[in-house]
Coordinates of C-alpha atoms in Angstrom, one line a residue:
M1 CA 71.7 -11.3 -134.1
H2 CA 71.4 -14.1 -131.6
A3 CA 68.0 -14.9 -130.0
F4 CA 67.4 -13.8 -126.4
W5 CA 64.6 -13.2 -123.8
N6 CA 63.4 -9.7 -124.1
F7 CA 61.3 -8.4 -121.2
P8 CA 60.3 -4.8 -122.0
A9 CA 60.4 -2.3 -119.2
A10 CA 58.7 1.1 -118.6
A11 CA 59.3 3.7 -116.0
G12 CA 56.1 4.2 -114.1
G13 CA 54.3 1.3 -115.9
M14 CA 52.0 -1.2 -114.4
I15 CA 53.5 -3.9 -112.2
N16 CA 52.1 -7.4 -112.6
S17 CA 52.3 -10.3 -110.3
I18 CA 51.8 -13.9 -111.3
N19 CA 48.0 -13.5 -111.2
N20 CA 46.7 -12.9 -114.7
A21 CA 43.0 -12.3 -115.2
G22 CA 43.0 -13.9 -118.7
I23 CA 44.8 -17.0 -117.5
E24 CA 42.8 -17.4 -114.3
T25 CA 39.7 -17.5 -116.4
F26 CA 40.6 -21.0 -117.5
R27 CA 41.8 -22.3 -114.2
G28 CA 40.2 -25.5 -113.0
N29 CA 39.2 -26.6 -116.5
E30 CA 42.5 -26.1 -118.3
I31 CA 42.6 -28.9 -120.9
D32 CA 39.0 -28.6 -121.9
S33 CA 39.4 -24.9 -122.3
L34 CA 42.6 -25.4 -124.3
T35 CA 40.9 -27.8 -126.6
R36 CA 37.9 -25.6 -127.2
E37 CA 39.9 -22.4 -127.9
I38 CA 42.6 -24.1 -130.1
C39 CA 40.1 -25.9 -132.3
Q40 CA 37.9 -22.8 -132.6
N41 CA 40.9 -20.6 -133.6
S42 CA 42.0 -23.2 -136.2
L43 CA 38.5 -23.4 -137.7
D44 CA 38.4 -19.6 -137.9
A45 CA 41.7 -19.6 -139.9
I46 CA 40.6 -22.2 -142.5
K47 CA 42.3 -21.9 -145.9
D48 CA 40.3 -24.2 -148.2
E49 CA 36.7 -24.6 -147.1
T50 CA 36.3 -27.6 -149.3
K51 CA 38.6 -29.6 -147.1
P52 CA 38.7 -30.2 -143.3
V53 CA 40.9 -28.4 -140.9
V54 CA 43.3 -30.9 -139.2
V55 CA 44.4 -30.3 -135.6
E56 CA 47.1 -32.4 -133.9
F57 CA 48.0 -32.8 -130.2
N58 CA 51.3 -34.4 -129.4
R59 CA 53.2 -34.6 -126.2
F60 CA 57.0 -35.0 -126.1
M61 CA 60.0 -34.6 -123.7
I62 CA 63.2 -32.8 -124.3
P63 CA 66.4 -32.4 -122.1
T64 CA 66.1 -29.1 -120.2
D65 CA 69.4 -28.0 -121.8
K66 CA 67.4 -27.8 -125.1
F67 CA 65.0 -25.3 -123.6
P68 CA 65.7 -22.0 -125.6
N69 CA 68.2 -19.9 -123.6
K70 CA 67.6 -21.9 -120.4
E71 CA 70.3 -20.2 -118.3
E72 CA 69.0 -16.7 -119.3
F73 CA 65.5 -17.7 -118.4
L74 CA 66.7 -19.0 -115.0
S75 CA 68.5 -15.7 -114.3
I76 CA 65.2 -13.8 -115.1
L77 CA 63.5 -16.0 -112.5
N78 CA 66.2 -15.1 -110.0
R79 CA 65.5 -11.4 -110.5
C80 CA 61.8 -12.1 -110.1
E81 CA 62.6 -13.9 -106.8
V82 CA 64.5 -10.9 -105.5
T83 CA 61.7 -8.5 -106.6
W84 CA 58.8 -10.4 -105.0
K85 CA 60.5 -11.9 -101.9
D86 CA 58.1 -11.7 -99.0
K87 CA 55.6 -9.7 -101.1
N88 CA 53.4 -12.3 -102.8
D89 CA 53.2 -15.9 -101.8
K90 CA 51.8 -17.1 -105.1
S91 CA 54.6 -15.5 -107.1
E92 CA 57.2 -17.0 -104.8
Q93 CA 55.6 -20.4 -105.2
F94 CA 55.6 -20.1 -109.0
I95 CA 59.3 -19.1 -109.1
K96 CA 60.3 -22.0 -106.9
Q97 CA 58.4 -24.5 -109.1
A98 CA 59.7 -23.1 -112.3
K99 CA 63.3 -23.2 -111.2
Q100 CA 62.9 -26.8 -110.1
M101 CA 61.6 -27.8 -113.5
L102 CA 64.4 -26.0 -115.4
N103 CA 67.0 -27.5 -113.2
G104 CA 65.7 -31.0 -113.8
S105 CA 66.9 -33.4 -116.5
E106 CA 63.8 -33.3 -118.8
I107 CA 60.9 -31.0 -119.5
S108 CA 57.5 -31.9 -121.1
F109 CA 56.0 -30.0 -124.1
L110 CA 52.7 -30.2 -125.8
R111 CA 52.7 -29.4 -129.5
I112 CA 49.4 -28.4 -131.1
S113 CA 49.6 -28.0 -134.9
D114 CA 46.9 -27.2 -137.4
F115 CA 46.8 -27.8 -141.1
N116 CA 44.7 -26.4 -144.0
T117 CA 44.9 -23.0 -142.2
K118 CA 46.4 -19.7 -143.2
G119 CA 49.2 -19.5 -140.6
L120 CA 50.0 -16.4 -138.7
E121 CA 49.8 -13.7 -141.3
G122 CA 51.7 -10.6 -140.3
A123 CA 54.6 -12.4 -138.6
K124 CA 57.1 -10.9 -141.1
T125 CA 56.2 -7.3 -140.4
G126 CA 54.7 -7.4 -136.9
K127 CA 52.1 -4.9 -138.1
L128 CA 49.4 -4.0 -135.6
G129 CA 46.0 -5.7 -136.3
T130 CA 47.4 -8.7 -138.2
P131 CA 46.6 -12.3 -137.0
W132 CA 50.2 -12.6 -135.7
S133 CA 50.1 -9.3 -133.7
S134 CA 46.6 -10.1 -132.4
L135 CA 47.7 -13.5 -131.1
V136 CA 51.2 -12.7 -129.9
R137 CA 51.5 -9.0 -129.0
E138 CA 48.1 -7.5 -128.4
A139 CA 46.0 -7.8 -125.2
G140 CA 42.2 -8.2 -125.4
S141 CA 42.3 -7.9 -129.2
S142 CA 40.7 -10.0 -131.9
N143 CA 40.3 -9.3 -135.6
K144 CA 38.2 -12.2 -136.6
G145 CA 35.3 -12.1 -139.0
D146 CA 31.6 -12.0 -138.2
S147 CA 31.2 -15.8 -138.6
S148 CA 34.2 -16.7 -136.5
G149 CA 33.9 -18.4 -133.1
G150 CA 35.9 -15.9 -131.0
S151 CA 35.8 -12.2 -130.7
F152 CA 37.3 -11.1 -127.3
G153 CA 41.0 -12.1 -127.6
I154 CA 40.7 -13.9 -124.3
G155 CA 40.9 -17.4 -125.6
K156 CA 44.6 -17.0 -126.4
S157 CA 45.2 -17.2 -122.6
A158 CA 44.0 -20.8 -122.4
P159 CA 47.3 -22.4 -123.5
F160 CA 49.2 -20.4 -120.8
A161 CA 46.9 -21.9 -118.1
N162 CA 48.3 -25.4 -119.2
S163 CA 52.0 -24.3 -118.8
K164 CA 53.7 -24.7 -115.5
L165 CA 56.2 -22.0 -116.8
R166 CA 53.4 -19.8 -118.2
T167 CA 55.5 -20.0 -121.4
L168 CA 54.5 -20.8 -125.0
F169 CA 56.4 -20.9 -128.4
Y170 CA 54.5 -19.9 -131.5
A171 CA 55.7 -21.2 -134.9
S172 CA 54.0 -20.5 -138.2
Q173 CA 54.2 -20.8 -142.0
D174 CA 51.9 -18.3 -143.7
Q175 CA 50.3 -18.6 -147.2
G176 CA 53.4 -16.8 -148.6
N177 CA 55.5 -19.6 -147.1
Y178 CA 57.2 -17.3 -144.6
Q179 CA 58.3 -19.3 -141.6
S180 CA 58.8 -17.8 -138.2
Y181 CA 58.7 -18.4 -134.5
I182 CA 58.7 -16.5 -131.2
G183 CA 58.5 -17.4 -127.5
V184 CA 56.1 -15.7 -125.0
A185 CA 56.6 -15.9 -121.3
N186 CA 53.6 -14.5 -119.4
I187 CA 55.1 -14.4 -115.9
M188 CA 55.5 -11.3 -113.7
S189 CA 57.2 -7.9 -113.5
Y190 CA 60.7 -7.7 -112.0
K191 CA 63.2 -4.8 -111.4
K192 CA 65.8 -4.4 -114.1
N193 CA 67.4 -1.5 -112.1
E194 CA 66.4 1.1 -109.7
E195 CA 64.3 3.0 -112.2
L196 CA 62.9 0.4 -114.6
T197 CA 60.6 -2.5 -113.9
T198 CA 59.5 -4.9 -116.6
L199 CA 55.8 -5.2 -117.6
G200 CA 55.7 -8.9 -116.9
T201 CA 55.6 -10.4 -120.4
G202 CA 58.8 -11.4 -122.2
Y203 CA 59.5 -12.6 -125.7
F204 CA 62.1 -15.0 -127.1
T205 CA 63.2 -13.0 -130.1
D206 CA 66.2 -11.7 -132.0
N207 CA 65.3 -8.0 -132.0
S208 CA 64.6 -5.2 -129.6
I209 CA 61.0 -4.7 -130.8
S210 CA 60.1 -8.3 -130.1
N211 CA 59.2 -9.3 -133.7
A212 CA 59.3 -13.0 -134.8
I213 CA 62.4 -14.8 -135.7
E214 CA 62.6 -16.0 -139.3
G215 CA 62.9 -19.8 -139.8
Q216 CA 61.6 -23.0 -138.2
L217 CA 61.5 -23.8 -134.5
H218 CA 63.3 -27.1 -133.8
I219 CA 62.0 -28.0 -130.4
D220 CA 60.2 -31.2 -131.5
S221 CA 62.8 -33.1 -133.5
T222 CA 60.2 -35.4 -135.0
F223 CA 58.2 -32.6 -136.6
I224 CA 58.9 -30.5 -139.7
R225 CA 56.3 -28.1 -141.2
N226 CA 56.0 -28.1 -145.0
D227 CA 52.6 -26.3 -145.4
S228 CA 50.9 -23.3 -144.1
G229 CA 49.5 -23.4 -140.5
T230 CA 50.4 -22.7 -136.9
D231 CA 52.2 -24.6 -134.2
I232 CA 51.8 -23.9 -130.5
Y233 CA 54.3 -25.4 -128.0
V234 CA 53.1 -25.4 -124.4
A235 CA 56.2 -25.6 -122.2
A236 CA 56.2 -27.6 -118.9
F237 CA 52.9 -29.3 -119.8
D238 CA 52.3 -31.5 -116.8
P239 CA 48.6 -32.3 -116.5
N240 CA 47.1 -34.0 -113.4
S241 CA 44.7 -36.2 -115.4
D242 CA 44.7 -38.4 -118.5
W243 CA 45.1 -35.5 -120.9
K244 CA 44.4 -37.6 -124.0
Q245 CA 41.1 -38.8 -122.7
T246 CA 40.1 -35.3 -121.6
V247 CA 41.0 -33.8 -125.0
Q248 CA 39.0 -36.5 -126.8
Q249 CA 35.9 -36.0 -124.6
S250 CA 36.1 -32.3 -125.1
I251 CA 36.3 -32.7 -128.9
L252 CA 33.3 -35.1 -128.8
K253 CA 31.3 -32.7 -126.6
N254 CA 32.1 -29.4 -128.3
F255 CA 32.8 -30.2 -131.9
F256 CA 30.7 -33.3 -132.9
I257 CA 28.7 -31.2 -135.4
T258 CA 31.9 -29.8 -137.1
I259 CA 33.5 -33.3 -137.3
W260 CA 30.3 -34.9 -138.6
Q261 CA 30.1 -32.2 -141.3
K262 CA 33.7 -33.1 -142.4
K263 CA 35.0 -29.7 -141.4
L264 CA 37.4 -30.9 -138.7
I265 CA 39.7 -33.9 -138.0
V266 CA 41.5 -34.1 -134.7
K267 CA 44.6 -36.3 -134.1
I268 CA 45.5 -37.0 -130.4
E269 CA 48.9 -38.6 -130.9
D270 CA 48.0 -42.0 -132.5
N271 CA 44.2 -41.6 -132.1
I272 CA 42.2 -39.9 -134.9
I273 CA 38.7 -38.4 -134.5
S274 CA 37.0 -37.9 -137.9
H275 CA 33.7 -38.3 -139.7
E276 CA 34.4 -42.0 -140.1
N277 CA 34.6 -43.0 -136.5
I278 CA 32.8 -40.2 -134.5
A279 CA 29.6 -42.2 -134.3
A280 CA 31.4 -45.1 -132.6
L281 CA 33.3 -42.8 -130.3
I282 CA 30.1 -41.1 -129.1
K283 CA 28.4 -44.4 -128.6
E284 CA 31.2 -45.3 -126.1
L285 CA 30.6 -42.3 -124.0
D286 CA 29.5 -43.0 -120.4
D287 CA 25.7 -42.7 -120.3
S288 CA 25.8 -42.0 -116.5
V289 CA 27.5 -38.6 -117.2
E290 CA 24.6 -36.2 -118.1
V291 CA 26.5 -34.1 -120.6
F292 CA 27.6 -37.2 -122.5
N293 CA 24.1 -38.6 -122.5
H294 CA 22.9 -35.3 -124.0
V295 CA 25.6 -35.4 -126.6
K296 CA 24.3 -38.8 -127.7
R297 CA 20.8 -37.4 -128.2
Y298 CA 22.1 -34.4 -130.1
F299 CA 24.2 -36.6 -132.4
Q300 CA 21.1 -38.7 -133.0
V301 CA 19.2 -35.6 -134.1
L302 CA 22.1 -34.7 -136.4
T303 CA 22.3 -38.2 -138.0
D304 CA 18.8 -39.6 -137.9
P305 CA 17.0 -39.3 -141.3
Q306 CA 13.7 -39.1 -139.4
A307 CA 14.7 -35.9 -137.7
I308 CA 12.8 -32.8 -138.9
S309 CA 14.7 -29.8 -140.2
I310 CA 13.0 -26.4 -140.2
P311 CA 14.6 -23.3 -141.7
Y312 CA 14.3 -20.0 -139.8
P313 CA 12.0 -17.6 -141.6
K314 CA 13.0 -14.2 -143.0
K315 CA 13.2 -11.5 -140.3
V316 CA 13.6 -7.7 -140.8
Y317 CA 14.8 -5.5 -138.0
K318 CA 15.8 -1.9 -137.7
T319 CA 19.4 -1.3 -136.9
I320 CA 20.6 -4.9 -137.1
G321 CA 19.3 -5.5 -140.6
T322 CA 17.6 -8.5 -142.3
F323 CA 18.0 -12.2 -141.6
E324 CA 17.2 -14.0 -144.8
E325 CA 15.2 -17.3 -144.8
G326 CA 17.4 -20.2 -143.8
E327 CA 20.2 -18.3 -142.0
A328 CA 19.5 -20.7 -139.2
T329 CA 18.1 -24.3 -139.2
L330 CA 16.4 -26.1 -136.4
Y331 CA 16.7 -29.9 -136.2
I332 CA 14.3 -31.7 -133.9
M333 CA 13.1 -35.2 -133.2
Q334 CA 10.7 -36.8 -130.7
G335 CA 11.3 -39.9 -128.7
D336 CA 11.2 -41.5 -125.3
D337 CA 13.2 -40.1 -122.4
L338 CA 14.7 -37.1 -124.3
N339 CA 16.0 -33.9 -122.6
R340 CA 13.5 -31.4 -124.0
K341 CA 16.4 -29.0 -124.9
V342 CA 17.9 -27.5 -128.0
L343 CA 21.7 -27.2 -128.3
M344 CA 22.6 -23.7 -129.8
T345 CA 25.5 -23.3 -132.1
R346 CA 26.8 -20.9 -134.7
K347 CA 28.7 -21.3 -138.0
A348 CA 31.9 -22.7 -136.4
G349 CA 29.7 -25.6 -135.0
M350 CA 31.1 -25.3 -131.5
R351 CA 28.8 -26.1 -128.6
L352 CA 27.5 -22.9 -127.0
F353 CA 24.6 -23.6 -124.6
E354 CA 21.4 -25.6 -124.2
Q355 CA 18.1 -23.7 -124.6
N356 CA 15.4 -25.1 -122.3
R357 CA 11.9 -24.2 -121.1
I358 CA 10.4 -25.1 -124.4
S359 CA 7.8 -27.8 -123.5
G360 CA 6.8 -29.4 -120.3
S361 CA 5.1 -32.4 -121.9
I362 CA 6.7 -33.2 -125.2
S363 CA 9.7 -35.5 -125.0
F364 CA 12.1 -34.2 -127.7
T365 CA 15.6 -32.9 -128.4
G366 CA 17.1 -30.6 -131.0
L367 CA 19.9 -28.6 -132.5
L368 CA 19.9 -25.1 -133.8
I369 CA 22.7 -24.1 -136.1
I370 CA 23.1 -20.5 -137.3
T371 CA 24.9 -20.5 -140.6
G372 CA 23.9 -17.2 -142.2
R373 CA 26.3 -14.2 -142.4
Q374 CA 24.0 -11.6 -140.8
M375 CA 22.6 -13.8 -138.0
N376 CA 26.2 -14.9 -137.2
A377 CA 27.3 -11.3 -137.0
V378 CA 24.5 -10.2 -134.7
F379 CA 24.6 -13.2 -132.4
K380 CA 28.3 -13.2 -132.2
Q381 CA 28.2 -9.7 -130.7
M382 CA 25.7 -11.1 -128.1
E383 CA 28.1 -13.9 -127.1
N384 CA 29.8 -13.7 -123.7
P385 CA 33.6 -14.4 -123.4
A386 CA 33.0 -17.9 -122.2
H387 CA 31.0 -18.7 -125.3
N388 CA 28.2 -20.3 -123.3
E389 CA 25.5 -17.6 -123.4
W390 CA 23.9 -15.0 -125.6
Q391 CA 23.4 -11.7 -123.8
P392 CA 21.5 -9.0 -125.9
S393 CA 22.9 -6.2 -123.7
R394 CA 26.3 -6.9 -125.3
Y395 CA 25.0 -5.7 -128.6
E396 CA 26.0 -2.1 -128.2
D397 CA 24.3 -0.6 -131.3
N398 CA 20.8 -1.4 -130.2
S399 CA 20.4 -3.9 -127.3
K400 CA 16.6 -3.7 -127.3
I401 CA 16.4 -4.9 -131.0
A402 CA 19.0 -7.6 -130.2
E403 CA 16.8 -8.7 -127.3
K404 CA 13.8 -8.9 -129.7
A405 CA 15.8 -10.9 -132.2
F406 CA 16.8 -13.4 -129.5
K407 CA 13.2 -13.6 -128.2
D408 CA 12.0 -14.2 -131.8
L409 CA 14.5 -17.1 -132.2
K410 CA 13.3 -18.7 -128.9
S411 CA 9.7 -18.3 -129.9
F412 CA 10.5 -20.0 -133.3
I413 CA 12.0 -22.9 -131.5
K414 CA 9.1 -23.3 -129.1
E415 CA 6.4 -22.9 -131.8
S416 CA 8.2 -25.4 -134.1
V417 CA 8.3 -28.0 -131.4
H418 CA 4.6 -27.6 -130.6
E419 CA 3.5 -27.5 -134.2
Q420 CA 5.4 -30.7 -135.1
F421 CA 4.7 -32.8 -132.0
Q422 CA 1.7 -31.4 -130.1
N423 CA -0.7 -33.5 -132.1
V424 CA 0.7 -36.7 -130.7
V425 CA 0.0 -35.6 -127.1
T426 CA -3.3 -37.4 -126.4
D427 CA -5.2 -38.7 -123.4
S428 CA -2.5 -41.4 -123.1
M429 CA 1.0 -40.0 -122.8
D430 CA 4.2 -40.1 -120.8
A431 CA 4.3 -37.6 -118.0
I432 CA 7.8 -36.2 -118.1
G433 CA 9.3 -36.1 -114.6
L434 CA 6.5 -38.2 -113.1
S435 CA 8.9 -41.0 -112.3
D436 CA 10.5 -38.8 -109.6
F437 CA 7.2 -39.1 -107.7
L438 CA 6.2 -42.7 -108.1
P439 CA 6.2 -44.6 -104.8
D440 CA 7.4 -48.0 -103.8
T441 CA 4.7 -50.5 -104.5
S442 CA 4.9 -51.7 -100.9
L443 CA 3.2 -48.4 -99.8
L444 CA 0.2 -48.9 -102.1
E445 CA -2.7 -51.1 -101.7
G446 CA -3.5 -51.4 -105.4
T447 CA -1.1 -52.3 -108.1
G448 CA -1.2 -52.9 -111.9
A449 CA -4.4 -52.0 -113.6
D450 CA -6.0 -50.7 -110.4
L451 CA -3.2 -48.3 -109.7
Q452 CA -3.2 -47.1 -113.3
E453 CA -6.9 -46.5 -113.2
S454 CA -6.6 -44.6 -109.9
L455 CA -3.9 -42.3 -111.3
N456 CA -5.9 -41.8 -114.4
I457 CA -8.9 -40.7 -112.4
K458 CA -6.8 -38.2 -110.5
I459 CA -5.3 -36.8 -113.6
K460 CA -8.6 -36.4 -115.3
S461 CA -10.0 -34.8 -112.2
V462 CA -7.1 -32.3 -112.2
L463 CA -7.5 -31.6 -115.9
K464 CA -11.1 -30.7 -115.4
K465 CA -10.2 -28.3 -112.6
K466 CA -7.4 -26.7 -114.6
K467 CA -9.7 -26.2 -117.6
Q468 CA -12.3 -24.5 -115.4
K469 CA -9.7 -22.2 -114.0
V470 CA -8.5 -21.1 -117.4
K471 CA -12.0 -20.2 -118.5
K472 CA -12.6 -18.0 -115.5
K473 CA -9.2 -16.3 -115.6
P474 CA -7.9 -16.1 -119.2
K475 CA -4.3 -14.7 -119.5
K476 CA -2.9 -12.5 -122.2
K477 CA -0.9 -14.1 -125.0
Q478 CA -1.5 -17.5 -123.5
Q479 CA 0.3 -20.3 -125.3
D480 CA -2.0 -22.8 -127.1
Q481 CA -1.0 -25.8 -124.9
S482 CA -3.1 -28.7 -123.7
A483 CA -4.4 -29.0 -120.2
M484 CA -2.2 -32.1 -119.9
E485 CA 0.9 -30.0 -120.5
E486 CA -0.2 -27.6 -117.8
L487 CA -0.5 -30.5 -115.4
I488 CA 2.9 -31.9 -116.3
G489 CA 4.4 -28.4 -115.8
I490 CA 3.0 -28.5 -112.3
I491 CA 4.3 -31.9 -111.5
D492 CA 7.7 -31.4 -113.2
G493 CA 8.3 -27.9 -111.9
G494 CA 9.8 -26.6 -115.1
D495 CA 12.8 -27.6 -117.1
E496 CA 15.3 -26.3 -114.6
G497 CA 13.4 -27.2 -111.4
G498 CA 11.7 -23.8 -111.5
T499 CA 8.9 -22.7 -109.4
G500 CA 5.3 -23.7 -110.3
K501 CA 2.6 -21.2 -109.5
D502 CA -0.8 -21.7 -108.1
D503 CA -3.2 -19.2 -106.4
G504 CA -4.6 -21.8 -104.0
T505 CA -8.1 -22.0 -105.7
N506 CA -7.6 -25.6 -106.7
G507 CA -7.2 -26.8 -103.1
G508 CA -7.2 -30.5 -104.0
S509 CA -4.9 -30.5 -107.0
E510 CA -1.8 -32.6 -106.9
G511 CA 1.8 -31.5 -107.7
Q512 CA 1.8 -28.5 -105.4
G513 CA 4.4 -28.1 -102.7
G514 CA 6.7 -25.7 -101.0
G515 CA 9.9 -25.4 -99.0
A516 CA 9.8 -24.4 -95.3
G517 CA 8.6 -20.9 -94.7
N518 CA 7.8 -20.1 -98.3
P519 CA 4.9 -17.6 -98.4
N520 CA 3.9 -18.9 -101.8
P521 CA 3.2 -22.6 -101.3
D522 CA 4.4 -23.7 -104.6
F523 CA 7.6 -25.5 -105.7
G524 CA 10.3 -23.3 -104.3
E525 CA 12.8 -22.7 -101.7
G526 CA 12.2 -23.0 -98.0
G527 CA 13.0 -20.1 -95.8
A528 CA 11.8 -20.4 -92.1
N529 CA 13.3 -22.0 -89.1
G530 CA 10.6 -24.3 -87.7
G531 CA 11.0 -27.2 -85.4
D532 CA 9.5 -29.4 -82.7
N533 CA 12.3 -28.8 -80.2
P534 CA 12.1 -26.1 -77.6
P535 CA 14.2 -23.0 -78.2
G536 CA 17.8 -23.8 -77.5
N537 CA 17.7 -27.5 -78.3
E538 CA 18.7 -26.8 -81.9
T539 CA 22.1 -25.6 -80.7
K540 CA 22.6 -28.7 -78.6
E541 CA 21.8 -30.9 -81.5
K542 CA 23.8 -28.6 -83.9
N543 CA 20.7 -28.3 -86.1
K544 CA 21.3 -26.1 -89.2
F545 CA 18.4 -25.1 -91.3
I546 CA 19.0 -25.9 -95.0
E547 CA 17.2 -23.9 -97.8
T548 CA 15.6 -26.5 -100.1
T549 CA 13.5 -27.0 -103.2
V550 CA 10.6 -29.3 -102.6
K551 CA 8.4 -31.2 -105.0
Q552 CA 5.5 -33.3 -103.9
L553 CA 2.6 -35.4 -105.3
C554 CA -0.3 -36.9 -103.4
L555 CA -0.6 -40.5 -104.5
S556 CA -3.6 -41.5 -102.3
K557 CA -5.5 -39.1 -100.1
D558 CA -7.4 -41.8 -98.3
N559 CA -4.2 -43.7 -97.4
G560 CA -2.2 -40.5 -96.7
L561 CA 0.5 -41.5 -99.3
Y562 CA 2.7 -38.8 -100.8
R563 CA 5.8 -38.7 -103.0
V564 CA 8.2 -36.0 -101.9
V565 CA 11.5 -34.9 -103.5
V566 CA 13.7 -32.6 -101.4
K567 CA 16.7 -31.0 -103.1
A568 CA 19.4 -29.3 -101.0
P569 CA 22.2 -27.1 -102.3
K570 CA 24.8 -29.4 -100.7
G571 CA 25.3 -32.9 -99.5
F572 CA 25.0 -33.7 -95.8
E573 CA 25.6 -36.7 -93.5
K574 CA 22.7 -36.6 -91.1
G575 CA 19.4 -34.8 -91.3
R576 CA 16.0 -34.0 -89.7
L577 CA 12.8 -33.5 -91.6
E578 CA 9.7 -31.8 -90.2
F579 CA 6.3 -32.0 -91.8
K580 CA 3.5 -29.4 -91.4
A581 CA 0.4 -28.4 -93.3
L582 CA 0.8 -25.4 -95.6
G583 CA -1.7 -22.6 -96.0
E584 CA -4.3 -21.6 -93.4
Q585 CA -3.4 -24.6 -91.3
S586 CA 0.3 -23.9 -91.4
E587 CA 0.7 -24.5 -87.6
V588 CA -0.7 -28.0 -87.8
K589 CA 1.9 -30.7 -87.4
I590 CA 1.5 -33.7 -89.7
P591 CA 2.3 -37.0 -88.0
V592 CA 4.4 -39.4 -90.1
K593 CA 3.5 -43.1 -89.9
Q594 CA 6.0 -44.4 -92.3
L595 CA 8.9 -43.0 -94.4
T596 CA 11.4 -44.6 -96.8
G597 CA 14.0 -43.1 -99.1
D598 CA 16.8 -44.3 -101.3
G599 CA 20.1 -44.1 -99.5
L600 CA 18.6 -43.2 -96.1
E601 CA 19.6 -45.3 -93.0
E602 CA 18.8 -45.3 -89.3
I603 CA 15.4 -43.7 -89.8
S604 CA 13.6 -42.7 -86.6
I605 CA 10.1 -41.2 -86.5
N606 CA 8.7 -39.1 -83.7
N607 CA 5.3 -37.5 -84.5
N608 CA 6.0 -35.1 -87.4
T609 CA 9.8 -35.3 -87.1
V610 CA 12.0 -37.8 -88.9
R611 CA 15.7 -38.2 -88.3
F612 CA 18.0 -40.1 -90.6
K613 CA 21.5 -40.8 -91.8
N614 CA 22.1 -39.8 -95.4
K615 CA 24.2 -42.5 -97.0
G616 CA 26.5 -41.0 -99.7
K617 CA 25.7 -37.4 -98.6
Q618 CA 23.1 -37.0 -101.3
K619 CA 21.9 -33.5 -102.3
Q620 CA 18.5 -34.8 -103.6
I621 CA 16.4 -37.2 -101.6
A622 CA 13.3 -38.9 -103.0
L623 CA 10.9 -39.9 -100.2
N624 CA 7.8 -42.1 -99.9
V625 CA 5.8 -40.7 -97.0
E626 CA 2.7 -42.1 -95.3
I627 CA 1.0 -39.5 -93.0
D628 CA -1.6 -39.9 -90.3
Y629 CA -3.9 -37.2 -91.6
E630 CA -7.3 -37.8 -93.2
A631 CA -7.8 -34.7 -95.3
F632 CA -5.8 -33.8 -98.4
C633 CA -3.1 -31.2 -97.6
R634 CA -0.1 -29.5 -99.1
L635 CA 3.0 -30.4 -97.0
E636 CA 5.5 -27.9 -95.7
V637 CA 8.8 -29.9 -95.5
S638 CA 11.7 -28.4 -93.5
L639 CA 15.2 -29.9 -93.6
Y640 CA 17.8 -29.5 -90.9
E641 CA 21.4 -30.8 -90.9
I642 CA 22.3 -32.4 -87.5

């Protein structure tokens, strides 16, 4: 029987437009998502664990006449056009673009092939629950094992998001050497006749039940498969960016552990990423991009012989069972200017998320890799579909026990970091985040040793006050952290710019601040509409209050010098800042004598109000402020866009 496009129909069935929830999940980040999902799936299907899985990405062009049953596919698009005319703009736009592509002279394909994998077992029978059926025919289905990377069956939609025709071709050779292929078009419903409407998904097949066609698919004339594995052909692959660079960066970001462990080799046309060259490729990443900077630090932990490895201890839980010792390993190292985070991964080695809020004073970085069977099974069930968070509520059998297991893991990380590195935190140490508050030297009378001595005196003074406060009001289950770490936590505001807390009893301590209108004068968001203009003037000047996060540090009370960092949720071109005293004197306006800030231009000062032009529309503004106010105060800083 000849191959044809089969779009099954059902009377009274669901009618689908071009919007597909699974495909839309990966919109806006198509190539990175494609790379993550493809490599994860290939690693889950490994055949010989003593050898690496190899994944190839190759782009090629074919004449549109070679597109499988092109004329039949065009006729289906014509039926879609009649069905959806004047009913759905997005569907009509897709149909128009698809017809233009198929009526052109050439069409682009991306072939993704894996090796040392099992292939799509079940292609011969089409049996429900087999890898072939799960990938090709089933929706929201996954039959992967406990240690696999995926479990929702959503990742299979990522390749469709990269096809301008929403069409893929799957080819496979399984371990029994059975070769097969099938096409899948994930487009939209259309009317076959007055009674029947298709379900929206069609198959390039040679049978009425949409099973695979036996044999090899010959779309890429340069490629012949001779070993088990899977090939995915993305039709009408037309990326807007340098796809090869994007794929490479995604591999380095998400799979550097797997590649370093010799479990994965990736070929992007003529470029190869393997254990032999990954160190050099990571070194070439742009340091100014935060995620790449972090990758370099994590890779250093992975490769540095001085890094400390700590096995996770045995844990016994009701319902979820026992984690044997060593089912997870924490790798940590200390150094200057590190991110104080731990990258979390499971057995597949794919990047999941970064665990923070571990230490406010210790400069370190780390990796946690779960390799044990039971821990992988439990934490896999906690993983969200995007594979970037563990949510204990997803563990249906007993979410409370799962939550305890996750908390235990986070406590293990925090305690390990402090046990290994806390002893090096002495009276002389780097204050993480303090650089945000350091002023221009032009605003300070003293420099060098005098300035250092002045800051040390302030820090020692604050330490003394903090210690006294702890003695008077001990807290339950308080972490055994140094007073210095508490101070840094106040100055730094937490790993994610969180809110520092203070009850106001330490009236003279540095590092406290607040946004406008915040009833709790700590680091936090502003919330009140203040101003020095009479009512109504704000409208004339088009003032718009901006909720902000504000951090501040008093550098010299006698000279009225403060370092203030204002972070807004969006960039803006022109702004107005107002300064008042927080607390009991909240109605007192604080006159500004001098203000400077990186990227600020056309600065004008009028009493407690400063207007400026924000060059580059920065979201975060670091300010050096000199105020005309003798006493120490906590500043209320209000920001308006004008």
